[in-house]
Short mmCIF file of C-alpha atoms in Angstrom, two decimals:
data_model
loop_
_atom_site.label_atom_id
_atom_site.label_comp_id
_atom_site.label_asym_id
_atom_site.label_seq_id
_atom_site.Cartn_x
_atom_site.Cartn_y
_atom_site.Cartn_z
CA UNK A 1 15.09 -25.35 -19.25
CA UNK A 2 12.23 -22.66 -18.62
CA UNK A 3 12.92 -19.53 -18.42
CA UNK A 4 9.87 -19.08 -15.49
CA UNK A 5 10.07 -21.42 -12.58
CA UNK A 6 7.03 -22.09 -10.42
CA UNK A 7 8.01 -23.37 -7.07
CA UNK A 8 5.14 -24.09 -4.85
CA UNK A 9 5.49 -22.50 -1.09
CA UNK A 10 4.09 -24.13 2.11
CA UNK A 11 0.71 -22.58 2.83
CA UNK A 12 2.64 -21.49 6.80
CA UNK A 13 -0.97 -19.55 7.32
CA UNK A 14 -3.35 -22.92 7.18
CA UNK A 15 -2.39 -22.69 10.78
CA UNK A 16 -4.63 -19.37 11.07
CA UNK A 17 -7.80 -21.25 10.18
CA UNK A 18 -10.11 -23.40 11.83
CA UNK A 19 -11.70 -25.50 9.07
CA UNK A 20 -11.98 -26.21 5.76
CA UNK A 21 -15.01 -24.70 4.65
CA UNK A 22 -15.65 -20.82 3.77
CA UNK A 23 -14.51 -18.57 6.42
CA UNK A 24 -15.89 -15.02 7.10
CA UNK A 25 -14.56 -12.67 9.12
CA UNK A 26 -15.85 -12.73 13.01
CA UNK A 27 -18.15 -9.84 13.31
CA UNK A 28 -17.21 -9.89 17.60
CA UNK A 29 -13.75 -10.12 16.67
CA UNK A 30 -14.03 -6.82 14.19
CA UNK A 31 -16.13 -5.14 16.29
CA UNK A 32 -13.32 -5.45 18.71
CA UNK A 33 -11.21 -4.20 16.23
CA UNK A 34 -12.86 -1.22 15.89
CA UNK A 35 -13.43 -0.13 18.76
CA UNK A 36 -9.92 -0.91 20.00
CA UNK A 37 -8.86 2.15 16.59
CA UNK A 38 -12.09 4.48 18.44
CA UNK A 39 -10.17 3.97 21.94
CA UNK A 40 -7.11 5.67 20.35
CA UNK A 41 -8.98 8.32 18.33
CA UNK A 42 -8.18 11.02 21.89
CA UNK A 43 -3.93 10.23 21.18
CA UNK A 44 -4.33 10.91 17.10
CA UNK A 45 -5.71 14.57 18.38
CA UNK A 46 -2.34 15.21 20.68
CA UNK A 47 -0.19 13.63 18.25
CA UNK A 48 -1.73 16.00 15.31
CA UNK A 49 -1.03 18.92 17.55
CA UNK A 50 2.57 17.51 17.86
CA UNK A 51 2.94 17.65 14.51
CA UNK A 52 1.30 20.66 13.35
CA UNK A 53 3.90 22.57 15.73
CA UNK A 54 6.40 20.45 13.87
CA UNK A 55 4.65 21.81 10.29
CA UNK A 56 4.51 25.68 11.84
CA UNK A 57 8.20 25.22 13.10
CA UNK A 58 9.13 24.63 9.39
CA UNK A 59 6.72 27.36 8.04
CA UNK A 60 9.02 29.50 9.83
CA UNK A 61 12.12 28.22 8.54
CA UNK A 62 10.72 28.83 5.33
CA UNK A 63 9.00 32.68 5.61
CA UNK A 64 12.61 33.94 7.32
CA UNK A 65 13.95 33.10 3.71
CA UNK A 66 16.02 30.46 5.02
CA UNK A 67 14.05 27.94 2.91
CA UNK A 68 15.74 24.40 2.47
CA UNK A 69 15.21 21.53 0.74
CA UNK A 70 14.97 19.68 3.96
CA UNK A 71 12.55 21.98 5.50
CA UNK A 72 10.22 20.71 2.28
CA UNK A 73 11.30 17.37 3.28
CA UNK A 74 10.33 17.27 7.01
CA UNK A 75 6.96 19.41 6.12
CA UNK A 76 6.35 16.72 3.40
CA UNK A 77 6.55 13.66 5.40
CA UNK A 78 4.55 15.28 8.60
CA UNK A 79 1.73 15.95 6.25
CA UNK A 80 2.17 12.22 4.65
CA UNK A 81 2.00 10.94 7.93
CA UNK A 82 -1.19 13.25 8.70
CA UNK A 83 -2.57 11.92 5.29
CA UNK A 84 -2.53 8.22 6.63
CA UNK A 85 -3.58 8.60 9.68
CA UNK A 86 -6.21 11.26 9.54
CA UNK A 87 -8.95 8.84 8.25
CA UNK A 88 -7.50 5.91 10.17
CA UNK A 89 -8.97 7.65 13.25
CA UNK A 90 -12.24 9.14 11.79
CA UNK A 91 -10.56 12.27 10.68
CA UNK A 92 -11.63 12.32 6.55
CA UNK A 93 -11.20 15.66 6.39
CA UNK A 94 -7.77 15.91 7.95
CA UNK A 95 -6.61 13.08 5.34
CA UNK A 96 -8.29 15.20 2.31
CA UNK A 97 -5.97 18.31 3.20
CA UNK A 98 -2.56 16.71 4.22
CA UNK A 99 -3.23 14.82 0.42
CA UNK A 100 -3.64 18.16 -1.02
CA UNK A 101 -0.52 19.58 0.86
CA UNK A 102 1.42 16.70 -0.27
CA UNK A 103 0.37 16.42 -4.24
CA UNK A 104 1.35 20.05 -4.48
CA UNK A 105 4.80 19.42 -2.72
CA UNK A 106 5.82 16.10 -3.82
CA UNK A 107 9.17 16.02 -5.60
CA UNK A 108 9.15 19.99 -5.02
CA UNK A 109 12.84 21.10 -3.69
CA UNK A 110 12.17 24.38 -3.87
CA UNK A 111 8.98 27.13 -3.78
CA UNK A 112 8.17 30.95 -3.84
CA UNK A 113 6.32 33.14 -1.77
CA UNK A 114 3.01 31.62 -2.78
CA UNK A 115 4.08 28.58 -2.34
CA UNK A 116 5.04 29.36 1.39
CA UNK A 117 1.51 30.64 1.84
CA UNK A 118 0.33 27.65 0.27
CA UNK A 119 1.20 25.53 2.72
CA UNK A 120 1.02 27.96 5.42
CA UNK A 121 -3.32 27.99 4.37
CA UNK A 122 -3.01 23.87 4.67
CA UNK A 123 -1.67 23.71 7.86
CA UNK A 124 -4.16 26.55 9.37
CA UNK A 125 -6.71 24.63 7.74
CA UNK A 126 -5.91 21.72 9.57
CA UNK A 127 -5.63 23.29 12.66
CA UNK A 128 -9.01 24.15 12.05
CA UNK A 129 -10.24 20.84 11.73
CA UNK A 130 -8.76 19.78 14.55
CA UNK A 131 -9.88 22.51 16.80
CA UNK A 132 -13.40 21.89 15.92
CA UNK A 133 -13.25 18.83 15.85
CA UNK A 134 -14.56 17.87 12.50
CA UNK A 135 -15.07 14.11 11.73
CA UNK A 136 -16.56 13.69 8.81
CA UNK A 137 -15.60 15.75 4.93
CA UNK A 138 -16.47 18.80 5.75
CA UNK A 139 -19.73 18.79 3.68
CA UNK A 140 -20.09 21.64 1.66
CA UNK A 141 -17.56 24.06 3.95
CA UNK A 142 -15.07 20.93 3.08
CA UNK A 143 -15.08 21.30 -0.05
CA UNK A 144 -15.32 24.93 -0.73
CA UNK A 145 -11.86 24.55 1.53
CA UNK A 146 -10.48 22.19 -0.58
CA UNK A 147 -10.97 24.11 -3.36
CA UNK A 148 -9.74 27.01 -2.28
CA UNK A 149 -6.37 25.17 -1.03
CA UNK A 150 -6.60 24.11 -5.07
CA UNK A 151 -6.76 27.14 -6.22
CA UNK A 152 -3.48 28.32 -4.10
CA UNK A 153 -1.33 25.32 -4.87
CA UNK A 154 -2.32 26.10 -8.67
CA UNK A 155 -1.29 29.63 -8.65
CA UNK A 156 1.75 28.03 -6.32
CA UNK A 157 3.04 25.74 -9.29
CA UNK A 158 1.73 28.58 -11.84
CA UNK A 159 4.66 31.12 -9.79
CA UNK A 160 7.80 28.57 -10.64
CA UNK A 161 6.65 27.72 -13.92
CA UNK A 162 6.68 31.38 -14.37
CA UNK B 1 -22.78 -31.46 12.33
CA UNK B 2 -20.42 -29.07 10.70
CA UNK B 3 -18.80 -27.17 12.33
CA UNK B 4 -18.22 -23.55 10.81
CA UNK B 5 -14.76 -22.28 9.49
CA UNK B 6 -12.99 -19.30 11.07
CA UNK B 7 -9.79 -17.72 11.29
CA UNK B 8 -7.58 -17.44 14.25
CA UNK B 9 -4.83 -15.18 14.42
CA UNK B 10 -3.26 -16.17 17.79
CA UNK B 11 -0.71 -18.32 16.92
CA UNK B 12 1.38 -16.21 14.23
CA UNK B 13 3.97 -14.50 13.82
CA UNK B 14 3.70 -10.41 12.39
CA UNK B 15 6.55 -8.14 11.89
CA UNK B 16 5.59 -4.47 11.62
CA UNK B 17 7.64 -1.93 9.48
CA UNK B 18 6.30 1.46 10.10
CA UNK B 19 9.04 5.04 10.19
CA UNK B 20 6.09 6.41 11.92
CA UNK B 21 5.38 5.32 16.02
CA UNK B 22 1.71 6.21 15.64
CA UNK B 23 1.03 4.12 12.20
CA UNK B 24 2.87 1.20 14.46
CA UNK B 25 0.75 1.56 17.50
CA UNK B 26 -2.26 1.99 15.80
CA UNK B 27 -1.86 -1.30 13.41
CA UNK B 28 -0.31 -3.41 16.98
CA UNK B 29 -3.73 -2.22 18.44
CA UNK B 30 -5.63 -3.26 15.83
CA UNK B 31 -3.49 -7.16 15.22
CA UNK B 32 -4.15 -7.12 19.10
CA UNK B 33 -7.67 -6.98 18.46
CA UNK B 34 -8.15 -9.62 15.38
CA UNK B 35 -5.65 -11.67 18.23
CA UNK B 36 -2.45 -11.42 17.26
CA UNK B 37 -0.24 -12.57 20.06
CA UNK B 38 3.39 -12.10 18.65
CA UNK B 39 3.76 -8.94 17.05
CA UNK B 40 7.26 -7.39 16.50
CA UNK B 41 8.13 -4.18 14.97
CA UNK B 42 10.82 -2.09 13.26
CA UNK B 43 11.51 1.39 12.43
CA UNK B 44 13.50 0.48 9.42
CA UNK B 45 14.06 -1.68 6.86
CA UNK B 46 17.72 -2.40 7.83
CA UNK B 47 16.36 -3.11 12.08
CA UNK B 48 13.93 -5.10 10.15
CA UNK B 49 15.99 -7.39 7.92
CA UNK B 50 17.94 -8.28 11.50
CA UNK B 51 14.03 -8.72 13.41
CA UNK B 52 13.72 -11.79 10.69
CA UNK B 53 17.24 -13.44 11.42
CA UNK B 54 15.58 -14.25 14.59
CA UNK B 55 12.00 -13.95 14.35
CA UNK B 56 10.39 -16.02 12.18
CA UNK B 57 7.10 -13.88 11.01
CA UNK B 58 3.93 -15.44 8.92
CA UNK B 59 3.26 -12.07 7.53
CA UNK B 60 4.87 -8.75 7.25
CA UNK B 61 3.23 -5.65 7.37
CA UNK B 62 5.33 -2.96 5.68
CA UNK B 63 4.95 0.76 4.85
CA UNK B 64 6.11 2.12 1.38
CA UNK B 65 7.02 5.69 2.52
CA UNK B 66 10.51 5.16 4.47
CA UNK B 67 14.34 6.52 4.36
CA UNK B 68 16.84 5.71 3.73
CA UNK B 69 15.31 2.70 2.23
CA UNK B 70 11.60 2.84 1.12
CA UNK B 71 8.91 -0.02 1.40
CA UNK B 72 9.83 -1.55 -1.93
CA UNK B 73 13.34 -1.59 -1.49
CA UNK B 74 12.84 -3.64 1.76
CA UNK B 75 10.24 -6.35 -0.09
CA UNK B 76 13.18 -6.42 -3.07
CA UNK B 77 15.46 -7.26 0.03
CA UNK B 78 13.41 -10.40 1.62
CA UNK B 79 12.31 -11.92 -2.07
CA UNK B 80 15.85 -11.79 -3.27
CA UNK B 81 18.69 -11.19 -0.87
CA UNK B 82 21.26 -14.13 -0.73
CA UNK B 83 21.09 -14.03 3.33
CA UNK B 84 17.29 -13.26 3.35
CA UNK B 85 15.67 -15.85 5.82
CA UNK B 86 12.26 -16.23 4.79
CA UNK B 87 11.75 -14.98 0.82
CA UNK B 88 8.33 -16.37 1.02
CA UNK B 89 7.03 -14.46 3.44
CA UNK B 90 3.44 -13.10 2.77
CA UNK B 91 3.94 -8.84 2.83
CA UNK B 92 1.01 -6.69 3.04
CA UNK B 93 2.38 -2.83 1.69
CA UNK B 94 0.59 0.09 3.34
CA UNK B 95 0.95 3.05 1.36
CA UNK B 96 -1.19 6.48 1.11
CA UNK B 97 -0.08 6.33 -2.89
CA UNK B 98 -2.79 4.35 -4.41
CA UNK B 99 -2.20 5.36 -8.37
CA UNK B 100 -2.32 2.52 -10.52
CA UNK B 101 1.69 2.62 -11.27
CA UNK B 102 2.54 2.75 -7.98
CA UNK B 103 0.48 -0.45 -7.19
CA UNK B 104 1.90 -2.09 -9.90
CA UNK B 105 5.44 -1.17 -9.13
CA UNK B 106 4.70 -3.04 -5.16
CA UNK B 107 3.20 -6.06 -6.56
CA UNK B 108 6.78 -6.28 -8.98
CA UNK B 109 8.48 -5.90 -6.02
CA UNK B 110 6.82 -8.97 -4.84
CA UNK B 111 4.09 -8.10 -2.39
CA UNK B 112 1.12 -9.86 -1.81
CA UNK B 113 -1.31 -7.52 -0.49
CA UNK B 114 -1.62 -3.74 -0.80
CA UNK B 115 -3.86 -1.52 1.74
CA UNK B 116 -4.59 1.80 1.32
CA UNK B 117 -3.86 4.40 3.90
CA UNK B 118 -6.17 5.59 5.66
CA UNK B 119 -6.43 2.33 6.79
CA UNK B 120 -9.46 0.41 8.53
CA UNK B 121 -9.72 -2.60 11.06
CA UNK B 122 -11.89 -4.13 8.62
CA UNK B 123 -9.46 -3.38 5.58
CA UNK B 124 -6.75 -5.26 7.04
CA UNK B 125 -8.49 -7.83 8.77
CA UNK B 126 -9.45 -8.88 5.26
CA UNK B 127 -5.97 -8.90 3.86
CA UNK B 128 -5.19 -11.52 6.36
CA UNK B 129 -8.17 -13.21 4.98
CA UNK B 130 -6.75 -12.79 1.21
CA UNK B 131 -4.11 -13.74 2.23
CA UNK B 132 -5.02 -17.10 4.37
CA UNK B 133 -7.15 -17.82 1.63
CA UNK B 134 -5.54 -17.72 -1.16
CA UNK B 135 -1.90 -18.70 -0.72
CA UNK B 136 0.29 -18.41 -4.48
CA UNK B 137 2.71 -20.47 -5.65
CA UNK B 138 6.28 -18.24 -6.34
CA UNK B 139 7.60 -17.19 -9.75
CA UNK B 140 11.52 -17.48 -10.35
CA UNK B 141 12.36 -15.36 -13.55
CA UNK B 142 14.96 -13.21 -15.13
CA UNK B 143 13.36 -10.63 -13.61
CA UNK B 144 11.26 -11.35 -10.79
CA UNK B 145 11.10 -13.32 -7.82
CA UNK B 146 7.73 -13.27 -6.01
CA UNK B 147 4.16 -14.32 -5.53
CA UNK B 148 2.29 -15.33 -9.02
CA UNK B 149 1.68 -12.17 -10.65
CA UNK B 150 -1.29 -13.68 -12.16
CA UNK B 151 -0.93 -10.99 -14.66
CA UNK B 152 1.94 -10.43 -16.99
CA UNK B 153 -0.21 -8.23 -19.17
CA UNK B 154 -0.13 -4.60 -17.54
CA UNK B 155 -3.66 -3.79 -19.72
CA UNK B 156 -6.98 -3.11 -18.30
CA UNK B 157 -6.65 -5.22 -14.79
CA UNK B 158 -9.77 -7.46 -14.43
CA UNK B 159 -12.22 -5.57 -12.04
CA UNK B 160 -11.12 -2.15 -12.77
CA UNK B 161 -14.39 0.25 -14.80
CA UNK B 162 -13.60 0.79 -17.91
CA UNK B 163 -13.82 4.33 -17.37
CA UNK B 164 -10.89 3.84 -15.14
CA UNK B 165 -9.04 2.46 -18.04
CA UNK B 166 -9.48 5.34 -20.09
CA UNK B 167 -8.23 7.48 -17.19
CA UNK B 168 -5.48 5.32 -16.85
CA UNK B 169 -4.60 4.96 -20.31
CA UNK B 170 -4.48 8.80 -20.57
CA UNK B 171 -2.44 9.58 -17.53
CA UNK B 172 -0.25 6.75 -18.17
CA UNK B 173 3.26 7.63 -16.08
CA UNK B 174 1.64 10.54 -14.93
CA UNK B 175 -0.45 11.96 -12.25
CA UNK B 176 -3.57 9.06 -12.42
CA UNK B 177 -5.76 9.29 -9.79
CA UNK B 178 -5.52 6.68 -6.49
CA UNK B 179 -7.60 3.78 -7.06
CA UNK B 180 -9.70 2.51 -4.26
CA UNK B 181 -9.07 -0.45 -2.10
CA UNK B 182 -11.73 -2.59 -4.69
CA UNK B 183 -9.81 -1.80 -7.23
CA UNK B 184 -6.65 -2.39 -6.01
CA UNK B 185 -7.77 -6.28 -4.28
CA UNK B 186 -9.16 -6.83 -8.56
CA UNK B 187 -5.72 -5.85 -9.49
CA UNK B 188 -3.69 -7.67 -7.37
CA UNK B 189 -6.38 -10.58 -7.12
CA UNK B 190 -6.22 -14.37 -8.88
#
């Protein structure tokens, strides 16, 4: 007997199309779709305020010396969260930092004093955005930004190594 | 006369696994939209695995990034539990980790579709399209259960610049860059 079996599944979403020529996708219907995400873009603002309290909460956690793992944790997944839905809702820019704030503290248990200001200058940053409203990257004040949250993170990571 | 082809979403079934409330009200508003009628959703894998004892979904949308049990562990669950209800169900993974390995590691798991957060109307209105389109007969080995891999050779995938190769090739375990949602459909693609 084979060691790879092929089994062939019932095709359960033939039921989803009308036809059985090429399909595309309904421009009306997309459109819809689209402007059903812009109709929500108002809640992703209150909800990143929500969590950006969450984020400072933490920050202070952290700067009273009473730094735990979970406090890493909980900033970790609000910024993850921030990362996904940032651009979902029009917000590049937002997505760009709360990637940058999670690359440096993936897998990271523990950090020092830089480190704490590290992500203290990400979530500032992203107050920022969100206070003035920016949409798009940032054009060249983006990226000078992001750069500059590089450079901390690096000199972050450089203050465990050391 | 012919009469032209198009999809319609109303009459199926979509479970939602999202640990976030916003990620789950944003991608309901969106199925809403493309006409989704019966949406349910879950917080967590386990509330999940109990939706599908009684909900029969066409499609499961699922995010990677989850505790206790992440995204991957749940997909491992519903292609290869003993008391899993539907183990061909077609699973869409969101995730914000787009690195080569990682996509890899959810289409091992057994997913069908991967979308990259941030995520789009149009993005995942075309994984339903994938996804309608191009249904895949199921693999049964030693070591995996799922949709045809198409691929058993992790090399260069088909689709994927050559440059990208190198890059991958280089950072190979390590920290590789995200790959964009083109590159991820040409590596998970027939």
């Amino acid at each position: 007997m084979s060691d790879v079996q092929i089994i062939k599944v019932p095709h359960t979403l033939r039921k989803a199309k009308l036809g059985n020529g090429p399909a595309r996708l309904d421009p009306d219907v997309l459109k819809k779709a689209e402007s059903a995400v812009v109709a929500m873009e108002q809640d992703f603002a209150g909800w990143a305020q929500q969590d950006l309290d969450t984020l400072d909460s933490a920050l202070v956690r952290l700067r009273s010396g009473a730094e735990t793992a979970a406090d890493l944790g909980e900033i970790f997944r609000v910024a993850l969260d921030m990362k996904g839905q940032g651009g979902s809702f029009g917000f590049r820019m937002i997505t760009r930092v709360a990637g940058s704030l999670t690359d440096f503290l993936e897998s990271r248990t523990a950090i020092g004093r830089i480190g704490i200001e590290a992500v203290a200058a990400h979530v500032a940053a992203m107050r920022a955005i969100m206070a003035q409203n920016v949409r798009d990257d940032g054009g060249l004040t983006g990226q000078a930004l992001l750069a500059e949250l590089q450079r901390l993170t690096e000199k972050a990571v450089a203050e465990k190594a050391g | 006369m012919s009469i032209e082809s198009r999809y319609v979403l109303d009459n199926i079934n979509v479970l939602v696994l999202d640990d976030n409330r916003h990620m789950r009200t944003l991608v309901q508003s969106i199925l809403h939209a493309l006409g989704v009628k019966n949406i349910r959703e879950a917080s967590d894998a386990a509330e999940a695995f109990k939706e599908l004892m009684h909900f029969h979904a066409d499609v499961i949308i699922v995010d990677w990034h989850m505790e206790p049990l992440d995204g991957i562990d749940f997909v491992k669950l519903v292609r290869t539990a003993k008391d899993s209800p539907n183990p061909y169900v077609p699973i869409i993974m969101l995730s914000g980790y787009t690195e080569y390995r990682r996509v890899v590691a959810a289409r091992d798991a057994g997913v069908n579709e991967f979308l990259a957060k941030p995520i789009s109307a149009k993005a995942l209105y075309q994984r339903f399209a994938s996804i309608i389109e191009n249904p895949r007969p199921f693999i049964r080995t030693k070591l995996y259960f799922g949709p045809d891999r198409r691929r058993q050779n992790l090399g260069a995938p088909r689709g994927i610049p050559e440059r990208r190769k190198d890059e991958i090739d280089r950072t190979a375990g390590g920290e590789d860059e995200g790959l964009s949602q083109d590159e991820i459909n040409a590596l998970l693609a027939d």
